[in-house]
Every structure is written in structure tokens, then in C-alpha cells.
Short mmCIF file of C-alpha atoms and ligand atoms in Angstrom, two decimals:
data_model
loop_
_atom_site.label_atom_id
_atom_site.label_comp_id
_atom_site.label_asym_id
_atom_site.label_seq_id
_atom_site.Cartn_x
_atom_site.Cartn_y
_atom_site.Cartn_z
CA UNK A 1 -16.32 9.34 15.40
CA UNK A 2 -13.05 10.05 17.22
CA UNK A 3 -10.50 7.30 16.79
CA UNK A 4 -6.82 6.43 16.43
CA UNK A 5 -4.92 4.59 13.69
CA UNK A 6 -2.32 2.45 15.42
CA UNK A 7 -1.18 0.31 12.49
CA UNK A 8 0.26 2.21 9.55
CA UNK A 9 3.59 1.84 7.74
CA UNK A 10 5.26 4.96 6.40
CA UNK A 11 5.79 3.84 2.79
CA UNK A 12 2.40 2.16 2.68
CA UNK A 13 0.75 5.35 3.89
CA UNK A 14 1.88 7.33 0.85
CA UNK A 15 -0.87 9.00 -1.14
CA UNK A 16 -1.13 7.64 -4.66
CA UNK A 17 -0.82 11.18 -6.00
CA UNK A 18 2.40 11.69 -4.06
CA UNK A 19 3.78 8.37 -5.26
CA UNK A 20 3.04 9.31 -8.88
CA UNK A 21 4.63 12.74 -8.43
CA UNK A 22 7.80 11.29 -6.89
CA UNK A 23 8.03 8.37 -9.35
CA UNK A 24 7.62 10.69 -12.35
CA UNK A 25 10.29 13.00 -10.98
CA UNK A 26 12.74 10.12 -10.92
CA UNK A 27 11.48 8.21 -13.94
CA UNK A 28 10.78 5.21 -11.72
CA UNK A 29 8.02 2.61 -12.16
CA UNK A 30 4.99 2.56 -9.88
CA UNK A 31 4.16 -0.67 -8.10
CA UNK A 32 1.53 -2.71 -9.95
CA UNK A 33 -1.78 -2.99 -8.07
CA UNK A 34 -2.52 -5.94 -5.82
CA UNK A 35 -5.45 -8.11 -6.78
CA UNK A 36 -7.87 -7.57 -3.85
CA UNK A 37 -9.19 -11.11 -4.26
CA UNK A 38 -5.80 -12.58 -5.05
CA UNK A 39 -3.51 -14.80 -3.11
CA UNK A 40 -0.32 -12.85 -3.42
CA UNK A 41 2.75 -14.25 -1.75
CA UNK A 42 4.66 -12.18 0.77
CA UNK A 43 7.55 -11.60 -1.69
CA UNK A 44 5.08 -10.30 -4.28
CA UNK A 45 3.76 -7.85 -1.70
CA UNK A 46 7.26 -6.90 -0.57
CA UNK A 47 8.38 -6.22 -4.14
CA UNK A 48 5.58 -3.68 -4.54
CA UNK A 49 6.45 -2.14 -1.19
CA UNK A 50 10.11 -1.83 -2.22
CA UNK A 51 9.16 -0.15 -5.52
CA UNK A 52 7.10 2.41 -3.59
CA UNK A 53 9.89 3.06 -1.09
CA UNK A 54 12.37 3.65 -3.91
CA UNK A 55 10.68 6.96 -4.78
CA UNK A 56 11.62 8.47 -1.40
CA UNK A 57 14.93 10.30 -1.75
CA UNK A 58 15.08 13.19 0.72
CA UNK A 59 14.21 13.92 4.33
CA UNK A 60 11.49 16.27 3.11
CA UNK A 61 10.00 13.49 0.94
CA UNK A 62 9.72 11.34 4.06
CA UNK A 63 8.39 14.14 6.28
CA UNK A 64 5.75 15.00 3.69
CA UNK A 65 4.53 11.40 3.52
CA UNK A 66 4.14 11.34 7.31
CA UNK A 67 2.40 14.73 7.31
CA UNK A 68 -0.04 13.67 4.61
CA UNK A 69 -0.74 10.36 6.34
CA UNK A 70 -1.79 12.21 9.48
CA UNK A 71 -3.94 14.58 7.40
CA UNK A 72 -5.62 11.64 5.65
CA UNK A 73 -6.34 9.90 8.96
CA UNK A 74 -7.65 13.17 10.41
CA UNK A 75 -10.10 13.38 7.50
CA UNK A 76 -11.41 10.01 8.75
CA UNK A 77 -11.85 11.23 12.32
CA UNK A 78 -8.48 10.16 13.68
CA UNK A 79 -7.04 12.33 16.41
CA UNK A 80 -3.93 10.15 16.69
CA UNK A 81 -1.81 8.21 14.17
CA UNK A 82 1.18 5.99 14.91
CA UNK A 83 3.52 5.64 11.93
CA UNK A 84 5.73 2.59 11.76
CA UNK A 85 9.13 2.68 10.06
CA UNK A 86 12.07 0.32 9.75
CA UNK A 87 14.72 3.05 9.63
CA UNK A 88 17.36 0.80 8.10
CA UNK A 89 15.26 0.52 4.95
CA UNK A 90 15.83 4.19 4.08
CA UNK A 91 19.17 4.67 5.84
CA UNK A 92 21.20 4.20 2.63
CA UNK A 93 19.25 7.11 1.11
CA UNK A 94 19.21 9.53 4.06
CA UNK A 95 22.58 8.61 5.56
CA UNK A 96 21.73 6.81 8.80
CA UNK A 97 18.84 5.17 10.66
CA UNK A 98 18.76 8.19 12.98
CA UNK A 99 18.31 10.52 10.00
CA UNK A 100 15.33 8.43 8.90
CA UNK A 101 13.67 8.54 12.31
CA UNK A 102 14.23 12.30 12.46
CA UNK A 103 12.76 12.76 8.99
CA UNK A 104 9.59 10.92 9.97
CA UNK A 105 9.40 12.82 13.27
CA UNK A 106 9.69 16.09 11.33
CA UNK A 107 6.39 15.24 9.64
CA UNK A 108 4.57 14.16 12.79
CA UNK A 109 2.82 16.82 14.85
CA UNK A 110 3.46 15.58 18.41
CA UNK A 111 -0.12 16.42 19.31
CA UNK A 112 -1.45 14.18 16.56
CA UNK A 113 0.78 11.16 16.41
CA UNK A 114 3.99 9.33 17.10
CA UNK A 115 6.53 7.01 15.51
CA UNK A 116 7.06 3.29 15.98
CA UNK A 117 10.54 2.04 15.14
CA UNK A 118 10.24 -1.46 13.70
CA UNK A 119 12.77 -4.16 13.07
CA UNK A 120 12.01 -7.19 10.94
CA UNK A 121 11.33 -10.82 11.76
CA UNK A 122 13.58 -11.53 8.79
CA UNK A 123 16.65 -9.80 10.23
CA UNK A 124 18.95 -11.15 12.96
CA UNK A 125 17.98 -10.55 16.61
CA UNK A 126 21.06 -8.35 17.06
CA UNK A 127 19.68 -6.04 14.40
CA UNK A 128 16.44 -5.78 16.39
CA UNK A 129 18.43 -5.02 19.54
CA UNK A 130 20.25 -2.18 17.80
CA UNK A 131 16.97 -0.72 16.56
CA UNK A 132 15.34 -1.11 19.99
CA UNK A 133 18.24 0.83 21.47
CA UNK A 134 17.83 3.49 18.78
CA UNK A 135 14.11 3.68 19.52
CA UNK A 136 14.90 4.02 23.23
CA UNK A 137 17.10 7.05 22.51
CA UNK A 138 14.12 8.75 20.90
CA UNK A 139 11.63 7.71 23.58
CA UNK A 140 11.25 11.28 24.82
CA UNK A 141 11.21 12.76 21.33
CA UNK A 142 8.20 11.21 19.65
CA UNK A 143 9.03 7.52 19.34
CA UNK A 144 6.51 5.56 21.39
CA UNK A 145 6.83 1.98 20.24
CA UNK A 146 9.01 -0.83 18.99
CA UNK A 147 7.67 -3.21 16.35
CA UNK A 148 8.66 -6.30 14.43
CA UNK A 149 7.32 -6.37 10.90
CA UNK A 150 7.70 -8.43 7.72
CA UNK A 151 6.99 -12.16 7.36
CA UNK A 152 6.82 -13.60 10.89
CA UNK A 153 7.72 -17.08 9.62
CA UNK A 154 11.30 -15.88 9.15
CA UNK A 155 12.15 -15.39 12.85
CA UNK A 156 11.88 -17.21 16.18
CA UNK A 157 10.01 -15.30 18.88
CA UNK A 158 12.37 -16.34 21.68
CA UNK A 159 15.33 -14.80 19.85
CA UNK A 160 13.75 -11.35 20.11
CA UNK A 161 13.33 -11.27 23.90
CA UNK A 162 16.41 -9.05 24.45
CA UNK A 163 15.22 -6.49 21.87
CA UNK A 164 11.75 -6.32 23.42
CA UNK A 165 13.30 -5.91 26.86
CA UNK A 166 15.39 -2.94 25.69
CA UNK A 167 12.25 -1.28 24.31
CA UNK A 168 10.11 -2.00 27.36
CA UNK A 169 12.80 -0.67 29.73
CA UNK A 170 12.63 2.63 27.85
CA UNK A 171 8.87 2.80 28.32
CA UNK A 172 8.10 1.96 24.70
CA UNK A 173 5.11 -0.15 23.65
CA UNK A 174 6.09 -3.51 22.21
CA UNK A 175 3.95 -4.00 19.10
CA UNK A 176 5.04 -6.97 16.96
CA UNK A 177 3.27 -8.28 13.89
CA UNK A 178 2.13 -11.79 14.82
CA UNK A 179 -0.40 -14.46 13.98
CA UNK A 180 -0.68 -13.50 10.31
CA UNK A 181 0.69 -16.74 8.85
CA UNK A 182 1.73 -18.54 12.05
CA UNK A 183 -0.91 -20.20 14.24
CA UNK A 184 -2.32 -18.84 17.49
CA UNK A 185 0.65 -20.01 19.55
CA UNK A 186 2.77 -17.40 17.80
CA UNK A 187 0.55 -14.67 19.22
CA UNK A 188 0.69 -16.24 22.69
CA UNK A 189 4.51 -16.40 22.48
CA UNK A 190 4.68 -12.72 21.56
CA UNK A 191 2.56 -11.87 24.61
CA UNK A 192 4.30 -14.18 27.06
CA UNK A 193 7.91 -13.90 25.86
CA UNK A 194 8.08 -10.40 24.40
CA UNK A 195 5.50 -8.77 26.68
CA UNK A 196 3.64 -7.47 23.63
CA UNK A 197 1.31 -4.59 24.50
CA UNK A 198 -0.45 -4.80 21.15
CA UNK A 199 -0.36 -7.32 18.32
CA UNK A 200 -0.26 -6.35 14.66
CA UNK A 201 -2.95 -8.45 12.93
CA UNK A 202 -3.01 -11.54 15.18
CA UNK A 203 -5.94 -13.02 13.30
CA UNK A 204 -4.97 -16.64 13.94
CA UNK A 205 -5.37 -16.02 17.68
CA UNK A 206 -9.12 -16.23 17.14
CA UNK A 207 -8.85 -19.97 16.48
CA UNK A 208 -7.71 -20.76 20.03
CA UNK A 209 -9.95 -19.91 23.03
CA UNK A 210 -6.98 -20.08 25.40
CA UNK A 211 -5.10 -17.45 23.40
CA UNK A 212 -8.21 -15.26 23.24
CA UNK A 213 -8.43 -15.52 27.04
CA UNK A 214 -4.76 -14.58 27.35
CA UNK A 215 -5.28 -11.49 25.19
CA UNK A 216 -8.42 -10.49 27.07
CA UNK A 217 -6.88 -11.08 30.52
CA UNK A 218 -3.84 -8.96 29.72
CA UNK A 219 -5.75 -6.34 27.77
CA UNK A 220 -3.57 -6.85 24.69
CA UNK A 221 -5.07 -4.96 21.77
CA UNK A 222 -5.30 -6.57 18.34
CA UNK A 223 -4.52 -4.12 15.52
CA UNK A 224 -6.92 -5.41 12.88
CA UNK A 225 -6.61 -4.14 9.30
CA UNK A 226 -9.55 -5.57 7.31
CA UNK A 227 -8.21 -4.72 3.86
CA UNK A 228 -4.87 -6.50 4.41
CA UNK A 229 -5.78 -10.18 4.58
CA UNK A 230 -7.62 -11.31 1.47
CA UNK A 231 -5.00 -9.98 -1.00
CA UNK A 232 -2.36 -12.08 0.80
CA UNK A 233 -4.59 -15.12 0.91
CA UNK A 234 -4.74 -15.55 4.68
CA UNK A 235 -8.54 -15.25 4.45
CA UNK A 236 -10.69 -15.86 1.38
CA UNK A 237 -12.63 -12.65 1.92
CA UNK A 238 -13.28 -9.90 4.45
CA UNK A 239 -16.21 -11.91 5.79
CA UNK A 240 -13.74 -14.46 7.24
CA UNK A 241 -11.93 -11.90 9.40
CA UNK A 242 -12.57 -12.92 13.03
CA UNK A 243 -13.66 -9.55 14.41
CA UNK A 244 -16.69 -11.09 16.07
CA UNK A 245 -14.59 -13.74 17.84
CA UNK A 246 -12.37 -11.04 19.32
CA UNK A 247 -15.37 -8.97 20.41
CA UNK A 248 -17.10 -11.99 21.94
CA UNK A 249 -13.97 -12.90 23.90
CA UNK A 250 -13.51 -9.37 25.22
CA UNK A 251 -10.24 -8.85 23.33
CA UNK A 252 -9.67 -5.15 22.57
CA UNK A 253 -9.47 -4.41 18.84
CA UNK A 254 -8.16 -1.27 17.12
CA UNK A 255 -8.89 -1.03 13.40
CA UNK A 256 -5.92 0.17 11.36
CA UNK A 257 -5.01 0.74 7.72
CA UNK A 258 -1.58 -0.96 7.44
CA UNK A 259 -0.66 0.02 3.85
CA UNK A 260 -3.47 2.03 2.27
CA UNK A 261 -1.26 2.74 -0.77
CA UNK A 262 -1.18 -0.95 -1.63
CA UNK A 263 -4.39 -2.29 -0.08
CA UNK A 264 -6.51 0.73 -0.95
CA UNK A 265 -8.45 1.30 2.25
CA UNK A 266 -8.77 4.46 4.33
CA UNK A 267 -9.49 4.37 8.05
CA UNK A 268 -13.14 5.09 7.25
CA UNK A 269 -13.12 2.11 4.88
CA UNK A 270 -11.93 -0.23 7.67
CA UNK A 271 -14.84 0.83 9.88
CA UNK A 272 -17.23 0.52 6.93
CA UNK A 273 -16.08 -3.06 6.33
CA UNK A 274 -16.51 -3.85 10.03
CA UNK A 275 -20.06 -2.54 9.77
CA UNK A 276 -21.16 -3.74 6.34
CA UNK A 277 -19.35 -7.07 6.01
CA UNK A 278 -18.64 -8.10 9.59
CA UNK A 279 -21.95 -6.99 11.08
CA UNK A 280 -20.62 -4.38 13.49
CA UNK A 281 -23.41 -2.53 15.26
CA UNK A 282 -23.15 1.22 15.98
CA UNK A 283 -22.33 0.34 19.61
CA UNK A 284 -19.59 -2.06 18.51
CA UNK A 285 -18.08 0.51 16.14
CA UNK A 286 -18.05 3.00 19.01
CA UNK A 287 -16.31 0.41 21.15
CA UNK A 288 -13.66 -0.19 18.46
CA UNK A 289 -13.00 3.53 18.24
CA UNK A 290 -12.71 3.84 22.03
CA UNK A 291 -10.40 0.82 22.15
CA UNK A 292 -8.15 2.36 19.50
CA UNK A 293 -7.83 5.50 21.61
CA UNK A 294 -7.29 3.51 24.81
CA UNK A 295 -4.43 1.57 23.23
CA UNK A 296 -2.78 4.63 21.71
CA UNK A 297 0.50 5.99 23.08
CA UNK A 298 -0.95 9.45 23.68
ZN1 ZN B 1 1.75 -4.03 9.20
#
């Protein structure tokens, strides 16, 4: 089934074999596994993410991770992969945020994917504005979106309006993480104030019919990553993920993998969970695949 993966972070996309190779080369520890049924805190997750990122030391390391991520998605039927990166996280290693973006772009075949430059809810709005401007400079060279990642509880949506405006003016998709911990109103704010084209996760939106209507009316796609929620305790199990509520409300959904290195799920696995645990019919799985392609920046 042809599909796109619209929610994937560079470090979290790393193959386990590549992580082991790089970590061994440097004598660095590998991140301990997440308990799939656990209720890890965000800092516990972030610590593992930071350990994984620490093995990346050269532009070729970064390009290879991106290249392999696209290959792994392609093996699951993806014809398009959007790789998200906060370039400041690797700038101390590669020299500048621009060098990081260029390293990721070097691994992305422009016919098979693109790059989303992401700032963080945890960083000041001015930081997001600088990264939005950086993303805008690469808007004709493979960067197609501007994201806001990390723990959404650490920022105020209204403060990020200028950054989103910079990105939108450059023709970039605005794709914040939202509605992971915060209630449905957080998702609505990201749509209304930031003009979000897609929402990373957004699972709390399903609790509020008015927010579901807003998403459906504006055609805002929810990037749903079934393996990401139980380990962080925002649902007790995959069966609680509100895929059916989104489908019933006519909200477009694109299944993504988020951080397969840490959560352990391929793109095929996300569709399998939608089928086997969430009751997705063949027609609904086809719809999800079509919606992922429709929301892609191809
Ligand atoms: Zn994410």
C-alpha cells in the first residue's frame, strides 16, 4: 500500500544496528529500552533521545541516518518521508544549524522526502523565530515544514505566532506537536493561532467534538503514531488511541512512526496496530494511506 510517513524525528529514526555501530566506535552507552507498558516521564524519554543523538558526530553520520530512514520507510511502502530535526541540537557537533540542515538534506533524495525544521516548545519564542527564518531560507532546497517539538507544556501557543507566520510566509507547512499532554484546547489554539496545517499527535483533540469539527472543517491532518503513547503514559494501551473518533468525525489522519529507535515500531507496525488493535477495516487503512499522501509536502 502506497503511503507517506509524515512524523519522524532524525535521531529517533536511527536503525538500532547503526546506533550500536556508532556507539561502539565512540565507546558511548546505548540508551536503555523504554518499557512499552510503562509510564515514562518526558525527561526519561528525552534522556534516552539525548544518549542516541550523542553518537552522531559527522555530517556523513547524519546523512546516513536520513538515507537509511527513507530506505526503511520505503520497505514499508512509503513513497515519501518527512524527517524532522531541531538543527540546534546537533549544531555544536557540526558547526552551525545550517550545517545540520544540509547534512540531513544530503541524505534525503528529493524525490522521496523532505526535511522539517523544528524548534522546541521548551525554548524561547525568539529561538523559534530564528529557526523559522532558517527553514524559510531552505524552502526551495528541500525543507518543507516548520515544527515545534518537545514537551508542549513548556511553552505558550500565543508566543509562537510570529515564528509560525515566518514559516507560513515562506510557503512552509506549520506542523507543531500538540495535544499530547495538554487538553483539546491546545490543539485548537495551534490551529487558530498558528495556522497549523498538521498536528503532531493531537490525541486529546478527540475528547472535544468542537475541536474535532474544527480539524475536519479546516482539513487539518492528525499525525498519529500508535506506538508513542502508552510508553509515555498518555494512554494505558494502544486500544485507547482515539483513531476511531478521528475517523468518525472526518478528521484526516496520517499514521507515522515518530521515534522507531526508541518506540520500536516500523511504519508497517503502525498500520498493523490500526488494523489489529483499533479495528481498522481494509477500506479505512486505504483511507489512512491516502490521507498521508494528501497531507505530504510532495
Ligand atoms: Zn514527534
